[in-house]
CSV table of C-alpha atoms and ligand atoms in Angstrom, one decimal:
chain,number,residue,atom,x,y,z
A,1,MET,CA,28.9,30.7,-21.3
A,2,GLN,CA,27.3,32.2,-18.3
A,3,ILE,CA,23.9,31.1,-19.4
A,4,GLY,CA,25.1,27.6,-20.1
A,5,TYR,CA,26.6,27.3,-16.6
A,6,ARG,CA,23.4,28.5,-14.9
A,7,ARG,CA,21.3,26.0,-16.8
A,8,ARG,CA,23.6,23.1,-15.9
A,9,SER,CA,23.6,24.0,-12.2
A,10,SER,CA,19.8,24.2,-12.0
A,11,LEU,CA,19.5,20.8,-13.7
A,12,GLY,CA,21.9,19.5,-11.1
A,13,VAL,CA,19.7,20.7,-8.4
A,14,ALA,CA,16.6,19.2,-10.0
A,15,ALA,CA,18.4,15.9,-10.3
A,16,ALA,CA,19.5,15.9,-6.7
A,17,LEU,CA,15.9,16.6,-5.6
A,18,LEU,CA,14.7,13.7,-7.7
A,19,VAL,CA,17.2,11.3,-6.2
A,20,ALA,CA,16.4,12.5,-2.7
A,21,SER,CA,12.6,12.0,-3.1
A,22,ALA,CA,13.0,8.6,-4.9
A,23,GLY,CA,15.6,7.0,-2.8
A,24,GLY,CA,14.9,8.5,0.6
A,25,GLY,CA,12.4,7.3,3.0
A,26,THR,CA,10.7,4.5,4.8
A,27,ALA,CA,7.7,6.8,5.2
A,28,ALA,CA,4.6,4.8,4.4
A,29,ASP,CA,3.1,5.8,1.0
A,30,SER,CA,-0.5,5.0,0.4
A,31,ALA,CA,-0.2,5.5,-3.3
A,32,LYS,CA,2.3,2.7,-3.5
A,33,GLY,CA,0.1,0.7,-1.2
A,34,ARG,CA,-2.7,1.1,-3.7
A,35,ARG,CA,-0.6,-0.3,-6.5
A,36,ILE,CA,0.4,-3.2,-4.4
A,37,ALA,CA,-3.2,-3.8,-3.4
A,38,GLU,CA,-4.4,-3.8,-7.0
A,39,ARG,CA,-1.8,-6.2,-8.0
A,40,TRP,CA,-1.7,-8.6,-5.0
A,41,CYS,CA,-4.9,-8.3,-3.1
A,42,ALA,CA,-7.7,-7.4,-5.5
A,43,GLU,CA,-8.0,-11.0,-6.8
A,44,CYS,CA,-9.7,-11.9,-3.5
A,45,HIS,CA,-10.5,-8.6,-1.7
A,46,VAL,CA,-12.5,-5.6,-2.8
A,47,ALA,CA,-9.4,-3.4,-2.5
A,48,SER,CA,-10.6,0.0,-3.6
A,49,PRO,CA,-13.8,2.1,-3.7
A,50,VAL,CA,-14.1,1.6,-7.4
A,51,GLN,CA,-13.7,-2.2,-7.5
A,52,ARG,CA,-17.0,-4.0,-7.6
A,53,ARG,CA,-16.3,-7.7,-7.7
A,54,ALA,CA,-14.0,-10.0,-5.7
A,55,SER,CA,-14.4,-13.2,-3.7
A,56,ASP,CA,-17.6,-13.0,-1.6
A,57,ALA,CA,-16.2,-14.5,1.6
A,58,VAL,CA,-13.5,-12.0,2.1
A,59,PRO,CA,-13.7,-8.7,3.9
A,60,THR,CA,-13.3,-5.5,1.8
A,61,PHE,CA,-10.5,-3.1,2.5
A,62,SER,CA,-13.0,-0.5,3.6
A,63,GLN,CA,-14.3,-2.9,6.2
A,64,ILE,CA,-10.8,-3.8,7.3
A,65,GLY,CA,-9.8,-0.1,7.5
A,66,ARG,CA,-12.8,0.6,9.8
A,67,SER,CA,-12.4,-2.6,11.9
A,68,GLU,CA,-11.9,-2.1,15.6
A,69,ARG,CA,-9.8,-5.3,15.6
A,70,PHE,CA,-7.2,-3.7,13.3
A,71,SER,CA,-5.1,-1.0,14.6
A,72,GLU,CA,-2.2,-0.1,12.3
A,73,ALA,CA,0.1,-2.2,14.3
A,74,LYS,CA,-2.2,-5.2,14.3
A,75,LEU,CA,-2.8,-4.9,10.6
A,76,ALA,CA,1.0,-4.8,10.0
A,77,ASP,CA,1.4,-7.9,12.2
A,78,PHE,CA,-1.3,-9.8,10.4
A,79,LEU,CA,0.2,-9.0,7.0
A,80,ALA,CA,3.7,-10.0,8.0
A,81,ASN,CA,2.3,-13.3,9.3
A,82,PRO,CA,-1.3,-14.2,8.5
A,83,HIS,CA,-1.2,-17.4,10.4
A,84,ARG,CA,-4.3,-19.4,11.2
A,85,SER,CA,-6.2,-17.8,8.5
A,86,ARG,CA,-7.4,-18.7,5.0
A,87,MET,CA,-5.5,-15.7,3.9
A,88,PRO,CA,-2.2,-16.6,2.1
A,89,ASN,CA,1.1,-15.3,3.3
A,90,LEU,CA,2.2,-13.1,0.4
A,91,GLY,CA,5.8,-12.6,1.6
A,92,LEU,CA,5.5,-8.8,1.7
A,93,THR,CA,8.5,-6.7,2.7
A,94,ARG,CA,8.2,-4.3,5.6
A,95,SER,CA,8.0,-1.3,3.4
A,96,GLU,CA,5.3,-2.9,1.3
A,97,ILE,CA,3.4,-3.7,4.5
A,98,ALA,CA,3.7,-0.1,5.7
A,99,ASP,CA,2.4,1.2,2.4
A,100,LEU,CA,-0.5,-1.2,2.4
A,101,VAL,CA,-1.4,-0.3,6.0
A,102,ALA,CA,-1.4,3.4,5.1
A,103,TYR,CA,-3.6,2.6,2.0
A,104,ILE,CA,-6.0,0.3,3.8
A,105,ARG,CA,-6.5,2.8,6.7
A,106,ARG,CA,-7.4,5.4,4.2
A,107,GLN,CA,-10.2,3.2,2.9
A,108,ALA,CA,-12.0,3.6,6.1
A,109,ARG,CA,-14.9,6.0,5.7
B,201,HEC,C1,-6.0,-15.8,-2.4
B,201,HEC,C2,-7.0,-14.9,-1.8
B,201,HEC,C3,-6.4,-13.7,-1.0
B,201,HEC,C4,-5.5,-12.8,-1.4
B,201,HEC,C5,-4.7,-12.7,-2.7
B,201,HEC,C6,-5.4,-11.8,-0.3
B,201,HEC,N1,-6.2,-12.2,0.7
B,201,HEC,FE1,-6.5,-11.2,2.5
B,201,HEC,N2,-7.9,-12.6,3.0
B,201,HEC,C7,-8.3,-13.7,2.3
B,201,HEC,C8,-9.2,-14.5,3.0
B,201,HEC,C9,-9.9,-15.7,2.6
B,201,HEC,C10,-9.4,-13.8,4.3
B,201,HEC,C11,-10.3,-14.2,5.4
B,201,HEC,C12,-9.4,-15.0,6.4
B,201,HEC,C13,-10.2,-15.7,7.4
B,201,HEC,O1,-11.4,-15.3,7.7
B,201,HEC,O2,-9.7,-16.7,8.0
B,201,HEC,C14,-8.5,-12.6,4.3
B,201,HEC,C15,-8.3,-11.8,5.3
B,201,HEC,C16,-7.6,-10.6,5.3
B,201,HEC,C17,-7.4,-9.7,6.4
B,201,HEC,C18,-8.0,-9.9,7.8
B,201,HEC,C19,-9.5,-9.4,7.8
B,201,HEC,C20,-10.2,-9.8,9.1
B,201,HEC,O3,-11.2,-9.2,9.3
B,201,HEC,O4,-9.7,-10.8,9.7
B,201,HEC,C21,-6.6,-8.7,6.0
B,201,HEC,C22,-6.1,-7.5,6.8
B,201,HEC,C23,-6.2,-9.0,4.6
B,201,HEC,N3,-6.8,-10.2,4.2
B,201,HEC,C24,-5.4,-8.2,3.8
B,201,HEC,C25,-4.9,-8.6,2.6
B,201,HEC,C26,-4.0,-7.9,1.8
B,201,HEC,C27,-3.4,-6.5,2.2
B,201,HEC,C28,-3.7,-8.5,0.7
B,201,HEC,C29,-2.8,-8.2,-0.5
B,201,HEC,C30,-1.4,-7.9,-0.1
B,201,HEC,C31,-4.5,-9.7,0.7
B,201,HEC,N4,-5.2,-9.7,1.9
B,201,HEC,C32,-4.6,-10.7,-0.3
B,201,HEC,C33,-7.9,-14.0,1.0
B,201,HEC,C34,-6.9,-13.3,0.3
Protein backbone atom coordinates (compact mmCIF):
# COMPACT_ATOMS: atom_id res chain seq x y z
CA MET A 1 0.00 0.00 0.00
CA GLN A 2 2.73 2.36 1.02
CA ILE A 3 4.82 1.44 -2.04
CA GLY A 4 1.90 1.83 -4.38
CA TYR A 5 1.21 5.29 -3.06
CA ARG A 6 4.82 6.39 -3.51
CA ARG A 7 4.90 5.16 -7.04
CA ARG A 8 1.77 7.00 -7.97
CA SER A 9 2.98 10.24 -6.51
CA SER A 10 6.31 10.20 -8.34
CA LEU A 11 4.49 9.45 -11.58
CA GLY A 12 2.33 12.45 -10.86
CA VAL A 13 5.40 14.64 -10.48
CA ALA A 14 6.86 13.34 -13.73
CA ALA A 15 3.61 14.03 -15.55
CA ALA A 16 3.45 17.55 -14.16
CA LEU A 17 7.01 18.23 -15.30
CA LEU A 18 6.21 16.95 -18.76
CA VAL A 19 3.18 19.19 -19.05
CA ALA A 20 5.17 22.16 -17.81
CA SER A 21 7.94 21.70 -20.35
CA ALA A 22 5.62 20.95 -23.27
CA GLY A 23 3.02 23.60 -22.69
CA GLY A 24 5.08 26.38 -21.24
CA GLY A 25 7.07 28.82 -23.06
CA THR A 26 7.40 31.25 -25.83
CA ALA A 27 11.16 30.78 -25.55
CA ALA A 28 12.68 30.35 -28.98
CA ASP A 29 13.64 26.77 -29.69
CA SER A 30 16.23 26.23 -32.40
CA ALA A 31 15.49 22.50 -32.57
CA LYS A 32 11.93 23.31 -33.54
CA GLY A 33 13.27 25.93 -35.92
CA ARG A 34 15.30 23.26 -37.61
CA ARG A 35 12.26 21.07 -38.16
CA ILE A 36 10.33 24.01 -39.61
CA ALA A 37 13.27 24.91 -41.85
CA GLU A 38 13.61 21.37 -43.16
CA ARG A 39 9.94 21.26 -43.95
CA TRP A 40 9.29 24.75 -45.30
CA CYS A 41 12.55 26.33 -46.38
CA ALA A 42 14.85 23.56 -47.63
CA GLU A 43 13.09 23.38 -50.98
CA CYS A 44 14.72 26.68 -51.94
CA HIS A 45 17.40 27.40 -49.31
CA VAL A 46 20.32 25.34 -48.14
CA ALA A 47 18.87 25.26 -44.65
CA SER A 48 21.36 23.12 -42.73
CA PRO A 49 25.06 22.30 -42.75
CA VAL A 50 24.38 18.83 -44.12
CA GLN A 51 22.12 19.88 -46.96
CA ARG A 52 23.93 20.03 -50.28
CA ARG A 53 21.44 21.06 -52.91
CA ALA A 54 18.80 23.73 -53.21
CA SER A 55 17.97 26.56 -55.59
CA ASP A 56 21.16 28.34 -56.72
CA ALA A 57 19.88 31.90 -56.58
CA VAL A 58 18.90 31.78 -52.92
CA PRO A 59 21.17 32.55 -49.96
CA THR A 60 21.98 29.68 -47.58
CA PHE A 61 20.94 29.87 -43.93
CA SER A 62 24.56 30.04 -42.93
CA GLN A 63 25.00 33.15 -45.12
CA ILE A 64 21.83 34.67 -43.71
CA GLY A 65 22.91 33.88 -40.14
CA ARG A 66 26.20 35.67 -40.71
CA SER A 67 24.74 38.59 -42.64
CA GLU A 68 25.28 42.06 -41.24
CA ARG A 69 21.93 43.09 -42.67
CA PHE A 70 20.05 40.64 -40.48
CA SER A 71 19.92 41.24 -36.77
CA GLU A 72 17.50 38.91 -35.00
CA ALA A 73 14.85 41.61 -35.10
CA LYS A 74 15.28 42.26 -38.81
CA LEU A 75 15.21 38.59 -39.58
CA ALA A 76 11.98 38.20 -37.64
CA ASP A 77 10.48 41.21 -39.46
CA PHE A 78 11.45 39.85 -42.82
CA LEU A 79 9.94 36.45 -42.09
CA ALA A 80 6.71 37.98 -40.85
CA ASN A 81 6.46 40.08 -43.97
CA PRO A 82 8.85 39.30 -46.83
CA HIS A 83 7.52 42.07 -49.03
CA ARG A 84 9.29 43.22 -52.16
CA SER A 85 11.15 40.00 -52.40
CA ARG A 86 11.01 36.89 -54.51
CA MET A 87 10.72 35.03 -51.27
CA PRO A 88 7.14 33.83 -50.65
CA ASN A 89 5.21 34.78 -47.53
CA LEU A 90 4.80 31.46 -45.76
CA GLY A 91 2.30 32.65 -43.17
CA LEU A 92 4.47 31.69 -40.20
CA THR A 93 3.25 32.23 -36.65
CA ARG A 94 5.24 34.38 -34.25
CA SER A 95 6.51 31.40 -32.34
CA GLU A 96 7.54 29.63 -35.55
CA ILE A 97 9.42 32.76 -36.55
CA ALA A 98 11.18 32.97 -33.17
CA ASP A 99 12.23 29.32 -33.49
CA LEU A 100 13.48 29.86 -37.05
CA VAL A 101 15.44 32.96 -36.10
CA ALA A 102 17.13 31.06 -33.26
CA TYR A 103 17.93 28.25 -35.65
CA ILE A 104 19.20 30.46 -38.49
CA ARG A 105 21.41 32.49 -36.16
CA ARG A 106 22.98 29.25 -34.96
CA GLN A 107 23.98 28.46 -38.54
CA ALA A 108 26.37 31.39 -38.54
CA ARG A 109 29.88 30.14 -38.19
C1 LIG B 1 9.84 29.01 -52.91
C2 LIG B 1 11.21 29.25 -52.55
C3 LIG B 1 11.51 29.72 -51.14
C4 LIG B 1 11.10 29.17 -49.95
C5 LIG B 1 10.21 27.97 -49.73
C6 LIG B 1 11.73 29.96 -48.90
N1 LIG B 1 12.48 30.96 -49.44
FE1 LIG B 1 13.58 32.36 -48.42
N2 LIG B 1 14.09 33.23 -50.18
C7 LIG B 1 13.74 32.78 -51.44
C8 LIG B 1 14.30 33.67 -52.44
C9 LIG B 1 14.13 33.52 -53.95
C10 LIG B 1 15.01 34.66 -51.74
C11 LIG B 1 15.79 35.83 -52.31
C12 LIG B 1 14.85 37.00 -52.34
C13 LIG B 1 15.39 38.16 -53.11
O1 LIG B 1 16.59 38.24 -53.34
O2 LIG B 1 14.54 38.99 -53.50
C14 LIG B 1 14.84 34.36 -50.32
C15 LIG B 1 15.37 35.14 -49.31
C16 LIG B 1 15.28 34.85 -47.98
C17 LIG B 1 15.82 35.66 -46.92
C18 LIG B 1 16.54 36.99 -47.10
C19 LIG B 1 17.98 36.78 -47.50
C20 LIG B 1 18.63 38.08 -47.92
O3 LIG B 1 19.85 38.10 -47.85
O4 LIG B 1 17.94 39.02 -48.33
C21 LIG B 1 15.55 35.03 -45.75
C22 LIG B 1 15.94 35.50 -44.34
C23 LIG B 1 14.82 33.84 -46.06
N3 LIG B 1 14.66 33.76 -47.42
C24 LIG B 1 14.36 32.93 -45.14
C25 LIG B 1 13.52 31.85 -45.45
C26 LIG B 1 12.96 30.96 -44.47
C27 LIG B 1 13.22 31.03 -42.97
C28 LIG B 1 12.18 30.06 -45.15
C29 LIG B 1 11.32 28.94 -44.57
C30 LIG B 1 10.37 29.31 -43.54
C31 LIG B 1 12.25 30.39 -46.55
N4 LIG B 1 13.08 31.47 -46.69
C32 LIG B 1 11.59 29.69 -47.56
C33 LIG B 1 12.98 31.67 -51.74
C34 LIG B 1 12.37 30.86 -50.81
